[in-house]
PDB file of C-alpha atoms in Angstrom:
ATOM      1  CA  UNK A 189       7.096 -41.681 122.115  1.00 92.00           C
ATOM      2  CA  UNK A 190       8.001 -37.934 122.599  1.00 96.00           C
ATOM      3  CA  UNK A 191      11.282 -36.875 121.394  1.00 97.00           C
ATOM      4  CA  UNK A 192      12.986 -33.831 122.058  1.00 97.00           C
ATOM      5  CA  UNK A 193      15.552 -32.828 119.186  1.00 96.00           C
ATOM      6  CA  UNK A 194      17.536 -30.720 120.801  1.00 92.00           C
ATOM      7  CA  UNK A 195      20.996 -30.896 123.081  1.00 86.00           C
ATOM      8  CA  UNK A 196      20.073 -27.606 125.255  1.00 90.00           C
ATOM      9  CA  UNK A 197      20.159 -28.943 129.083  1.00 91.00           C
ATOM     10  CA  UNK A 198      17.874 -25.870 129.489  1.00 93.00           C
ATOM     11  CA  UNK A 199      15.490 -27.258 127.151  1.00 95.00           C
ATOM     12  CA  UNK A 200      15.714 -30.686 128.380  1.00 95.00           C
ATOM     13  CA  UNK A 201      15.013 -29.178 132.004  1.00 96.00           C
ATOM     14  CA  UNK A 202      12.191 -27.438 131.031  1.00 97.00           C
ATOM     15  CA  UNK A 203      10.570 -30.243 129.429  1.00 97.00           C
ATOM     16  CA  UNK A 204      11.130 -32.312 132.216  1.00 97.00           C
ATOM     17  CA  UNK A 205       8.820 -29.715 133.946  1.00 97.00           C
ATOM     18  CA  UNK A 206       5.832 -30.770 132.292  1.00 97.00           C
ATOM     19  CA  UNK A 207       5.989 -34.718 133.601  1.00 96.00           C
ATOM     20  CA  UNK A 208       5.611 -36.266 130.545  1.00 96.00           C
ATOM     21  CA  UNK A 209       8.942 -38.849 129.188  1.00 96.00           C
ATOM     22  CA  UNK A 210      10.405 -38.246 126.547  1.00 97.00           C
ATOM     23  CA  UNK A 211      13.894 -39.346 124.908  1.00 95.00           C
ATOM     24  CA  UNK A 212      16.687 -36.868 123.213  1.00 95.00           C
ATOM     25  CA  UNK A 213      17.560 -36.734 120.000  1.00 95.00           C
ATOM     26  CA  UNK A 214      21.304 -35.439 119.442  1.00 89.00           C
ATOM     27  CA  UNK A 215      21.009 -33.332 116.220  1.00 90.00           C
ATOM     28  CA  UNK A 216      23.634 -31.197 114.726  1.00 86.00           C
ATOM     29  CA  UNK A 217      21.348 -28.654 112.539  1.00 89.00           C
ATOM     30  CA  UNK A 218      23.238 -25.560 111.058  1.00 86.00           C
ATOM     31  CA  UNK A 219      21.627 -22.062 112.348  1.00 88.00           C
ATOM     32  CA  UNK A 220      22.136 -19.971 109.610  1.00 90.00           C
ATOM     33  CA  UNK A 221      19.746 -16.658 108.652  1.00 94.00           C
ATOM     34  CA  UNK A 222      19.383 -16.253 104.984  1.00 94.00           C
ATOM     35  CA  UNK A 223      19.810 -12.980 103.324  1.00 93.00           C
ATOM     36  CA  UNK A 224      16.601 -11.310 103.831  1.00 94.00           C
ATOM     37  CA  UNK A 225      14.943 -13.894 106.123  1.00 96.00           C
ATOM     38  CA  UNK A 226      12.583 -11.767 108.728  1.00 96.00           C
ATOM     39  CA  UNK A 227      13.910 -12.552 112.090  1.00 96.00           C
ATOM     40  CA  UNK A 228      10.770 -14.392 113.035  1.00 96.00           C
ATOM     41  CA  UNK A 229      10.678 -16.431 109.915  1.00 97.00           C
ATOM     42  CA  UNK A 230      13.842 -17.793 110.505  1.00 97.00           C
ATOM     43  CA  UNK A 231      13.496 -18.888 113.654  1.00 97.00           C
ATOM     44  CA  UNK A 232      10.452 -20.431 112.667  1.00 97.00           C
ATOM     45  CA  UNK A 233      12.621 -22.523 109.909  1.00 97.00           C
ATOM     46  CA  UNK A 234      15.383 -23.524 112.185  1.00 96.00           C
ATOM     47  CA  UNK A 235      12.823 -24.922 114.579  1.00 97.00           C
ATOM     48  CA  UNK A 236      10.874 -27.211 112.078  1.00 97.00           C
ATOM     49  CA  UNK A 237      13.944 -28.232 110.797  1.00 96.00           C
ATOM     50  CA  UNK A 238      15.304 -29.473 114.061  1.00 96.00           C
ATOM     51  CA  UNK A 239      11.860 -31.177 114.311  1.00 97.00           C
ATOM     52  CA  UNK A 240      11.815 -32.769 110.567  1.00 95.00           C
ATOM     53  CA  UNK A 241      15.378 -33.941 111.359  1.00 95.00           C
ATOM     54  CA  UNK A 242      14.556 -35.703 114.401  1.00 95.00           C
ATOM     55  CA  UNK A 243      11.278 -37.263 113.076  1.00 95.00           C
ATOM     56  CA  UNK A 244      13.609 -38.404 110.139  1.00 93.00           C
ATOM     57  CA  UNK A 245      15.930 -40.233 112.851  1.00 92.00           C
ATOM     58  CA  UNK A 246      12.954 -42.407 114.572  1.00 91.00           C
ATOM     59  CA  UNK A 247      10.834 -43.026 110.899  1.00 81.00           C
ATOM     60  CA  UNK A 248      10.538 -46.266 112.199  1.00 81.00           C
ATOM     61  CA  UNK A 249       8.319 -45.115 114.985  1.00 84.00           C
ATOM     62  CA  UNK A 250       4.413 -44.472 113.817  1.00 84.00           C
ATOM     63  CA  UNK A 251       3.414 -43.083 117.324  1.00 88.00           C
ATOM     64  CA  UNK A 252       6.818 -40.769 117.411  1.00 93.00           C
ATOM     65  CA  UNK A 253       6.233 -36.970 118.135  1.00 96.00           C
ATOM     66  CA  UNK A 254       9.160 -35.180 117.749  1.00 97.00           C
ATOM     67  CA  UNK A 255       9.649 -31.514 119.537  1.00 98.00           C
ATOM     68  CA  UNK A 256      12.142 -28.924 118.166  1.00 97.00           C
ATOM     69  CA  UNK A 257      12.786 -25.406 119.387  1.00 97.00           C
ATOM     70  CA  UNK A 258      14.925 -22.540 118.300  1.00 96.00           C
ATOM     71  CA  UNK A 259      15.359 -19.254 120.224  1.00 96.00           C
ATOM     72  CA  UNK A 260      16.897 -16.090 119.215  1.00 97.00           C
ATOM     73  CA  UNK A 261      17.523 -12.719 121.068  1.00 98.00           C
ATOM     74  CA  UNK A 262      16.752  -9.995 118.293  1.00 98.00           C
ATOM     75  CA  UNK A 263      17.695  -6.173 118.523  1.00 97.00           C
ATOM     76  CA  UNK A 264      16.817  -3.965 116.233  1.00 94.00           C
ATOM     77  CA  UNK A 265      15.986  -6.802 113.544  1.00 90.00           C
ATOM     78  CA  UNK A 266      19.669  -8.375 113.695  1.00 95.00           C
ATOM     79  CA  UNK A 267      19.788 -11.737 115.204  1.00 96.00           C
ATOM     80  CA  UNK A 268      22.030 -12.468 118.209  1.00 96.00           C
ATOM     81  CA  UNK A 269      22.967 -16.049 117.874  1.00 91.00           C
ATOM     82  CA  UNK A 270      25.451 -18.156 119.710  1.00 93.00           C
ATOM     83  CA  UNK A 271      28.667 -15.647 120.832  1.00 97.00           C
ATOM     84  CA  UNK A 272      31.465 -16.949 118.873  1.00 96.00           C
ATOM     85  CA  UNK A 273      33.538 -16.228 121.435  1.00 97.00           C
ATOM     86  CA  UNK A 274      34.123 -14.049 124.420  1.00 98.00           C
ATOM     87  CA  UNK A 275      34.862 -10.876 122.448  1.00 98.00           C
ATOM     88  CA  UNK A 276      31.466 -11.555 120.472  1.00 98.00           C
ATOM     89  CA  UNK A 277      29.833 -12.001 123.805  1.00 98.00           C
ATOM     90  CA  UNK A 278      31.173  -8.720 125.252  1.00 98.00           C
ATOM     91  CA  UNK A 279      29.800  -6.923 121.911  1.00 98.00           C
ATOM     92  CA  UNK A 280      26.226  -8.511 122.187  1.00 98.00           C
ATOM     93  CA  UNK A 281      26.282  -7.381 125.918  1.00 98.00           C
ATOM     94  CA  UNK A 282      27.156  -3.927 124.863  1.00 98.00           C
ATOM     95  CA  UNK A 283      24.705  -3.368 122.449  1.00 98.00           C
ATOM     96  CA  UNK A 284      22.289  -4.909 124.616  1.00 98.00           C
ATOM     97  CA  UNK A 285      22.963  -2.468 127.699  1.00 98.00           C
ATOM     98  CA  UNK A 286      19.993  -0.365 128.409  1.00 98.00           C
ATOM     99  CA  UNK A 287      18.110  -1.390 125.593  1.00 98.00           C
ATOM    100  CA  UNK A 288      14.846  -3.458 124.967  1.00 98.00           C
ATOM    101  CA  UNK A 289      15.018  -6.812 122.490  1.00 98.00           C
ATOM    102  CA  UNK A 290      12.913  -9.421 121.676  1.00 98.00           C
ATOM    103  CA  UNK A 291      13.156 -12.850 122.282  1.00 98.00           C
ATOM    104  CA  UNK A 292      11.507 -15.108 119.571  1.00 98.00           C
ATOM    105  CA  UNK A 293      11.010 -19.059 120.601  1.00 98.00           C
ATOM    106  CA  UNK A 294       9.361 -21.352 118.480  1.00 98.00           C
ATOM    107  CA  UNK A 295       8.343 -24.579 119.013  1.00 98.00           C
ATOM    108  CA  UNK A 296       7.755 -27.215 116.337  1.00 98.00           C
ATOM    109  CA  UNK A 297       6.141 -30.414 117.177  1.00 98.00           C
ATOM    110  CA  UNK A 298       5.669 -33.110 114.256  1.00 97.00           C
ATOM    111  CA  UNK A 299       4.351 -36.730 113.847  1.00 94.00           C
ATOM    112  CA  UNK A 300       4.021 -38.633 111.097  1.00 92.00           C
ATOM    113  CA  UNK A 301       0.956 -37.783 110.552  1.00 91.00           C
ATOM    114  CA  UNK A 302       0.821 -33.832 111.237  1.00 93.00           C
ATOM    115  CA  UNK A 303       2.855 -30.671 112.013  1.00 96.00           C
ATOM    116  CA  UNK A 304       1.857 -27.555 114.611  1.00 98.00           C
ATOM    117  CA  UNK A 305       4.003 -24.907 115.515  1.00 98.00           C
ATOM    118  CA  UNK A 306       3.711 -22.198 118.484  1.00 98.00           C
ATOM    119  CA  UNK A 307       5.499 -19.012 118.198  1.00 98.00           C
ATOM    120  CA  UNK A 308       6.234 -17.113 121.693  1.00 98.00           C
ATOM    121  CA  UNK A 309       7.885 -13.335 121.860  1.00 98.00           C
ATOM    122  CA  UNK A 310       8.895 -11.826 124.609  1.00 98.00           C
ATOM    123  CA  UNK A 311      10.301  -8.277 125.084  1.00 98.00           C
ATOM    124  CA  UNK A 312      13.287  -7.880 127.826  1.00 98.00           C
ATOM    125  CA  UNK A 313      14.955  -4.344 129.039  1.00 98.00           C
ATOM    126  CA  UNK A 314      18.387  -4.691 130.207  1.00 98.00           C
ATOM    127  CA  UNK A 315      19.755  -2.047 132.703  1.00 98.00           C
ATOM    128  CA  UNK A 316      22.661  -0.087 131.771  1.00 98.00           C
ATOM    129  CA  UNK A 317      25.423  -2.337 132.284  1.00 98.00           C
ATOM    130  CA  UNK A 318      29.075  -1.194 133.177  1.00 98.00           C
ATOM    131  CA  UNK A 319      31.994  -2.263 131.330  1.00 98.00           C
ATOM    132  CA  UNK A 320      33.410  -3.832 135.013  1.00 98.00           C
ATOM    133  CA  UNK A 321      30.013  -6.031 134.984  1.00 98.00           C
ATOM    134  CA  UNK A 322      30.348  -6.824 131.464  1.00 98.00           C
ATOM    135  CA  UNK A 323      33.953  -8.522 132.412  1.00 98.00           C
ATOM    136  CA  UNK A 324      32.695 -10.133 135.381  1.00 98.00           C
ATOM    137  CA  UNK A 325      29.641 -12.043 133.894  1.00 98.00           C
ATOM    138  CA  UNK A 326      31.986 -12.806 131.058  1.00 98.00           C
ATOM    139  CA  UNK A 327      35.007 -14.129 133.156  1.00 98.00           C
ATOM    140  CA  UNK A 328      31.909 -16.460 134.552  1.00 97.00           C
ATOM    141  CA  UNK A 329      31.787 -18.355 131.314  1.00 97.00           C
ATOM    142  CA  UNK A 330      27.756 -18.533 131.552  1.00 96.00           C
ATOM    143  CA  UNK A 331      27.515 -16.418 128.283  1.00 97.00           C
ATOM    144  CA  UNK A 332      28.848 -19.564 126.283  1.00 96.00           C
ATOM    145  CA  UNK A 333      26.282 -21.401 123.968  1.00 92.00           C
ATOM    146  CA  UNK A 334      23.596 -18.909 124.633  1.00 95.00           C
ATOM    147  CA  UNK A 335      21.764 -16.484 122.363  1.00 95.00           C
ATOM    148  CA  UNK A 336      22.252 -12.830 123.035  1.00 97.00           C
ATOM    149  CA  UNK A 337      25.317 -14.109 125.295  1.00 98.00           C
ATOM    150  CA  UNK A 338      23.161 -14.307 128.403  1.00 97.00           C
ATOM    151  CA  UNK A 339      21.415 -16.899 130.830  1.00 96.00           C
ATOM    152  CA  UNK A 340      18.086 -15.244 132.092  1.00 97.00           C
ATOM    153  CA  UNK A 341      18.188 -18.055 134.631  1.00 95.00           C
ATOM    154  CA  UNK A 342      21.444 -17.465 135.508  1.00 95.00           C
ATOM    155  CA  UNK A 343      23.553 -14.327 136.759  1.00 96.00           C
ATOM    156  CA  UNK A 344      22.097 -12.528 133.822  1.00 97.00           C
ATOM    157  CA  UNK A 345      18.400 -12.447 135.866  1.00 97.00           C
ATOM    158  CA  UNK A 346      20.094  -9.515 137.646  1.00 97.00           C
ATOM    159  CA  UNK A 347      20.312  -7.573 133.988  1.00 98.00           C
ATOM    160  CA  UNK A 348      16.481  -7.713 133.336  1.00 98.00           C
ATOM    161  CA  UNK A 349      14.907  -4.580 134.621  1.00 98.00           C
ATOM    162  CA  UNK A 350      11.327  -5.459 132.704  1.00 98.00           C
ATOM    163  CA  UNK A 351      10.345  -8.717 130.869  1.00 98.00           C
ATOM    164  CA  UNK A 352       7.057  -8.801 128.838  1.00 98.00           C
ATOM    165  CA  UNK A 353       6.505 -12.392 128.128  1.00 98.00           C
ATOM    166  CA  UNK A 354       7.847 -15.956 128.918  1.00 98.00           C
ATOM    167  CA  UNK A 355      10.588 -16.555 131.032  1.00 98.00           C
ATOM    168  CA  UNK A 356      10.588 -20.054 130.299  1.00 98.00           C
ATOM    169  CA  UNK A 357      10.214 -18.953 126.441  1.00 98.00           C
ATOM    170  CA  UNK A 358      13.486 -16.701 127.076  1.00 97.00           C
ATOM    171  CA  UNK A 359      15.177 -19.596 128.596  1.00 96.00           C
ATOM    172  CA  UNK A 360      14.403 -21.532 125.525  1.00 96.00           C
ATOM    173  CA  UNK A 361      11.386 -23.489 125.628  1.00 98.00           C
ATOM    174  CA  UNK A 362       8.119 -21.844 126.415  1.00 98.00           C
ATOM    175  CA  UNK A 363       5.924 -23.827 128.196  1.00 98.00           C
ATOM    176  CA  UNK A 364       2.604 -23.109 128.084  1.00 98.00           C
ATOM    177  CA  UNK A 365       2.774 -23.061 124.020  1.00 98.00           C
ATOM    178  CA  UNK A 366       4.939 -26.169 124.554  1.00 98.00           C
ATOM    179  CA  UNK A 367       1.955 -28.016 126.464  1.00 97.00           C
ATOM    180  CA  UNK A 368      -0.491 -26.872 124.867  1.00 97.00           C
ATOM    181  CA  UNK A 369       0.778 -27.911 121.470  1.00 97.00           C
ATOM    182  CA  UNK A 370       1.304 -31.487 123.354  1.00 97.00           C
ATOM    183  CA  UNK A 371      -2.338 -31.325 124.775  1.00 96.00           C
ATOM    184  CA  UNK A 372      -3.336 -30.879 121.118  1.00 96.00           C
ATOM    185  CA  UNK A 373      -1.651 -34.269 119.719  1.00 95.00           C
ATOM    186  CA  UNK A 374      -3.348 -36.137 122.656  1.00 93.00           C
ATOM    187  CA  UNK A 375      -0.547 -35.905 125.742  1.00 94.00           C
ATOM    188  CA  UNK A 376      -1.489 -34.998 129.104  1.00 86.00           C
ATOM    189  CA  UNK A 377       0.859 -31.772 129.608  1.00 74.00           C
TER     190      UNK A 377
END
């Protein structure tokens, strides 16, 4: 049985696209970058912790496969997680305006017998954003709960002047990498 260790509606929607049945595990894993921890290692660690906590919650199921994922926006080695509030979201968008940033998305798949991981790094370039455009975006609330304060699958898609990498990875679950991990684990994805 496949489980998704995530409360994210975007990850649920993306995993559904692979056509496999799965259960959802509602976990609350702290996402705190350690001092000196490289950005990619941080994202790897959080994805692994989500998958591991999910596996512990279904420990009685020897056929369980648990998928954990984490996605973060990184600008100049600074991780832009989920904004604390609207002011924080506005600050993030102003800093991303007219700049290129990385989106690191890591998928961790664990079972009682194995662990595998895949990393997707995308390069996203934002057009220059006028303050009125930032304020209009903030007013819509789409920034809430989104790494980097934007949802590429929503109105912020118009901010992206260039994308190199995985669109689904920027959304929160890189489907190419996820499907590969699931096939390697014996599922027909």
